[in-house]
Amino acid sequence: MLVIKNLHANIEGKEILKGIDLEIKAGEVHAIMGPNGSGKSTLANVLAGNEGYEITGGEIIFEGKNLLELDPEDRAREGVFLAFQYPVEIPGVSNATFLKTAINEVRKYHNQPELTPKEFLDLMKEKSKILGMEEALISRSVNVGFSGGEKKRNEIFQLLMLNPKFALLDETDSGLDIDALKIVSNGVNIFKAKDKAVLVVTHYQRLLNYIQPDFVHVLYKGKIIKSGGKELALELEDKGYDWIKPELVESEIV
Amino acid sequence: MNEIKENLENQEELSEDMKVLDELTSTEYKWGFVTEIESETAPKGLNEDVIRLISSKKNEPEWMTEWRLKAFRYWQKMEEPHWPNVNYPPIDYQDISYYSAPKQKPQLNSLDEVDPELLKTFEKLGIPLNEQKLLTGVAVDAVFDSVSVTTTFKETLKEKGIIFCSISEAIQEHPDLVKKYLGSVVPYTDNYFAALNSAVFSDGSFVFIPKGVRCPMELSTYFRINAQETGQFERTLIIAEESSYVSYLEGCTAPIRDNNQLHAAVVELVALDDAEIKYSTVQNWYPGDKEGKGGIYNFVTKRGACRGKNSKISWTQVETGSAITWKYPSCILQGDNSIGEFYSVAVTNNLQQADTGTKMIHLGKNTRSTIISKGISAGRSNNSYRGLVKIGKNAEGARNFTQCDSMLMSDQCGAHTFPYIEVENESAKVEHEATTSKVGADQLFYLNQRGIATEDAVNMIVNGFCKEVFNELPMEFAVEAQKLLAISLEGSVG
């Protein structure tokens, strides 16, 4: 589904991603872990097309298409969804209006008719129930006055509403208490399917107890320095990151 | 007096991805057509003869001519004020023609008799002038340059005792009402432009809602400036007797001209006991081109008097046009428990300037006012909110809530807030809130990431920002306002 080859990216002239290679197949769940400042969020933003980042080399192929040639809205319409680490507030625009516009834009792109108001409402009812979203939250302005947890929940609600092919979760677990974490993870697990893929970017192993990854990658200083199965996440939880940092590993050998 | 000034200019640079929007700014003014109609125009210049000419063209009674002359003599002694936060070259009042009328006699019985060119113009403007559109429930008094051409639905309204006609007709047919109320809210001594208007006003609308009557439809006037170098000086007077209600809509457009045209209107509203007047404006006068050439100077005095107890006046305005907008629709809250409201969206783009806001003068007990002002600045424009909240000595328990929000869409525009608060009664409560925001790259990216293209994303953000004001507009007007906003701001972020 997604192939990333030797990806390099800068922000304000500073190189953050220094050659990322990653392949994600349909049906798989991957997790990217790593200490602060390793480039995890940059990777998520670059995949979604945030123009604040400059791509200096490499390729991103999504479903056979060169993602780097597409605007962020077209990437979204192709099926790339980013659950934001810091969801943005849009005052005066209701969640419902926003989602209806978004869904219909995606449908238009695929030459599908717009959802009827009834279809949309039914869909909203069904998906909001999964995330235990109160109806009031749906009619309220996008993320305005939402608690940190509500914002994250709203991201996953949008994921289920839009039902893309590929979900990128950027630190979705941060700011969530254990109950909210379970609800949000349950939402992601409902999204998971044979023809879908998930990339979870996280700091902590905690989320991976609920969203079980098939592969875990460690990002450090802009490179993937280790990949493994879900047991790698547990090992990291246990031992921290130091044992795999190349410069520390090397110095021990010396 | 308490004066706060906030200057918010030259906000930090916007990120790359906003430049996309800049390219889209190029939408041209869509209402800039000129109608070829033979018109009768007074020679340029202003003196007592011109005023007598205007008055005689309109077959006005002597008292009206005298009133105009008194206003003119007063105006001659006044000096043009220059206190607003706008800049424009000196206006040569002798270089303006003060009267222009389509040559054909406008006193017609049905639309069939109207010059087809004129009807085409109205069609282009999208005015539901056609009687067939009665179902939309809009009665239109269309002012084309200086005379009112036709008034629809007059018969339906007549049955309820409602008078809705041009001010010229009212002067002829209802002189007692005009004499009683004209200049009673905005006297000709009020200000320079009100004095000028009183001397030369060409036409405008007159509305009278009798006691206990709820006007069954929205009343609407569509103003348009067509002839070159004629200022348009309309005069509107709305009277709502005890326990009556009326909702009035005003829309404005003008053709594209290189020269600036002066528009100095006066609107007076009077609400008696338990009456309510809702006055909505969508103003889209030609704003001038991207370099600031041409456009309308919209220097207007609008004021409502809540004379009766429990009366209510609300102003809702969406201002997207004019080279310069300079106006403060105000409420004098004289009756006890009366309510004044002001909901405003003012958009400036390119080199437009706006200094607009309101005055809420609390005189009666337990009077309440609400001010919601949304200023949107784009391009190199300057947008100022200026508002006065005055609580008089006897205004026991008066309350005001003011919210002024500014949105910046470029790094070269300005947003300013000048709130003036004067309180002479200790029991009053006055609240003022102000915010400034930018259409942020992060907001745009968020919407983009959900499949919404940048232009649509900007519209969504801006409409959200203006929602509280749009909610106050009648339905069809709200839709029109949203479209207008989208057109005015297309590609203006950057």
PDB file of C-alpha atoms in Angstrom, chain A residues 30-36 38 40 200-209 213 215-220 223-246 248-249:
ATOM      1  CA  HIS A  30       3.038  -0.653  11.972  1.00  0.00           C
ATOM      2  CA  ALA A  31       4.287   1.340  14.912  1.00  0.00           C
ATOM      3  CA  ILE A  32       6.997   3.960  14.839  1.00  0.00           C
ATOM      4  CA  MET A  33       8.583   4.580  18.200  1.00  0.00           C
ATOM      5  CA  GLY A  34      11.444   6.736  19.232  1.00  0.00           C
ATOM      6  CA  PRO A  35      12.635   9.328  21.705  1.00  0.00           C
ATOM      7  CA  ASN A  36      11.652  13.008  21.513  1.00  0.00           C
ATOM      8  CA  SER A  38      13.684  11.694  16.498  1.00  0.00           C
ATOM      9  CA  LYS A  40       8.281  10.783  14.275  1.00  0.00           C
ATOM     10  CA  VAL A 200       0.920   4.371  14.780  1.00  0.00           C
ATOM     11  CA  VAL A 201       3.422   6.989  15.847  1.00  0.00           C
ATOM     12  CA  THR A 202       3.925   6.859  19.581  1.00  0.00           C
ATOM     13  CA  HIS A 203       6.240   7.608  22.370  1.00  0.00           C
ATOM     14  CA  TYR A 204       5.030   4.930  24.709  1.00  0.00           C
ATOM     15  CA  GLN A 205       4.345   1.260  24.452  1.00  0.00           C
ATOM     16  CA  ARG A 206       1.060   1.735  26.369  1.00  0.00           C
ATOM     17  CA  LEU A 207      -1.091   2.324  23.270  1.00  0.00           C
ATOM     18  CA  LEU A 208       0.344  -0.817  21.645  1.00  0.00           C
ATOM     19  CA  ASN A 209      -1.255  -2.962  24.327  1.00  0.00           C
ATOM     20  CA  PRO A 213       1.255  -3.803  15.830  1.00  0.00           C
ATOM     21  CA  PHE A 215       5.835  -4.407  13.071  1.00  0.00           C
ATOM     22  CA  VAL A 216       7.637  -1.979  15.325  1.00  0.00           C
ATOM     23  CA  HIS A 217      10.289   0.442  14.034  1.00  0.00           C
ATOM     24  CA  VAL A 218      12.579   2.608  16.064  1.00  0.00           C
ATOM     25  CA  LEU A 219      13.213   6.041  14.653  1.00  0.00           C
ATOM     26  CA  TYR A 220      16.255   7.810  15.950  1.00  0.00           C
ATOM     27  CA  LYS A 223      16.613   7.155  10.584  1.00  0.00           C
ATOM     28  CA  ILE A 224      14.985   3.829  11.325  1.00  0.00           C
ATOM     29  CA  ILE A 225      17.653   2.099  13.340  1.00  0.00           C
ATOM     30  CA  LYS A 226      15.808  -1.058  14.302  1.00  0.00           C
ATOM     31  CA  SER A 227      12.739  -2.959  13.220  1.00  0.00           C
ATOM     32  CA  GLY A 228      11.048  -5.942  14.751  1.00  0.00           C
ATOM     33  CA  GLY A 229       7.780  -7.514  15.863  1.00  0.00           C
ATOM     34  CA  LYS A 230       5.546  -6.333  18.678  1.00  0.00           C
ATOM     35  CA  GLU A 231       7.966  -7.737  21.246  1.00  0.00           C
ATOM     36  CA  LEU A 232      10.363  -4.940  20.330  1.00  0.00           C
ATOM     37  CA  ALA A 233       7.945  -2.443  21.830  1.00  0.00           C
ATOM     38  CA  LEU A 234       7.971  -4.334  25.118  1.00  0.00           C
ATOM     39  CA  GLU A 235      11.734  -4.462  25.095  1.00  0.00           C
ATOM     40  CA  LEU A 236      11.887  -0.714  24.571  1.00  0.00           C
ATOM     41  CA  GLU A 237       9.452  -0.170  27.415  1.00  0.00           C
ATOM     42  CA  ASP A 238      11.661  -2.244  29.610  1.00  0.00           C
ATOM     43  CA  LYS A 239      15.105  -1.011  28.622  1.00  0.00           C
ATOM     44  CA  GLY A 240      14.555   2.435  27.129  1.00  0.00           C
ATOM     45  CA  TYR A 241      16.199   3.508  23.904  1.00  0.00           C
ATOM     46  CA  ASP A 242      19.844   3.709  24.913  1.00  0.00           C
ATOM     47  CA  TRP A 243      20.704   0.083  24.150  1.00  0.00           C
ATOM     48  CA  ILE A 244      19.975   0.525  20.469  1.00  0.00           C
ATOM     49  CA  LYS A 245      21.373   4.015  19.899  1.00  0.00           C
ATOM     50  CA  PRO A 246      24.183   3.441  17.358  1.00  0.00           C
ATOM     51  CA  LEU A 248      26.224   4.143  22.356  1.00  0.00           C
ATOM     52  CA  VAL A 249      26.371   0.652  20.889  1.00  0.00           C
TER      53      VAL A 249
END
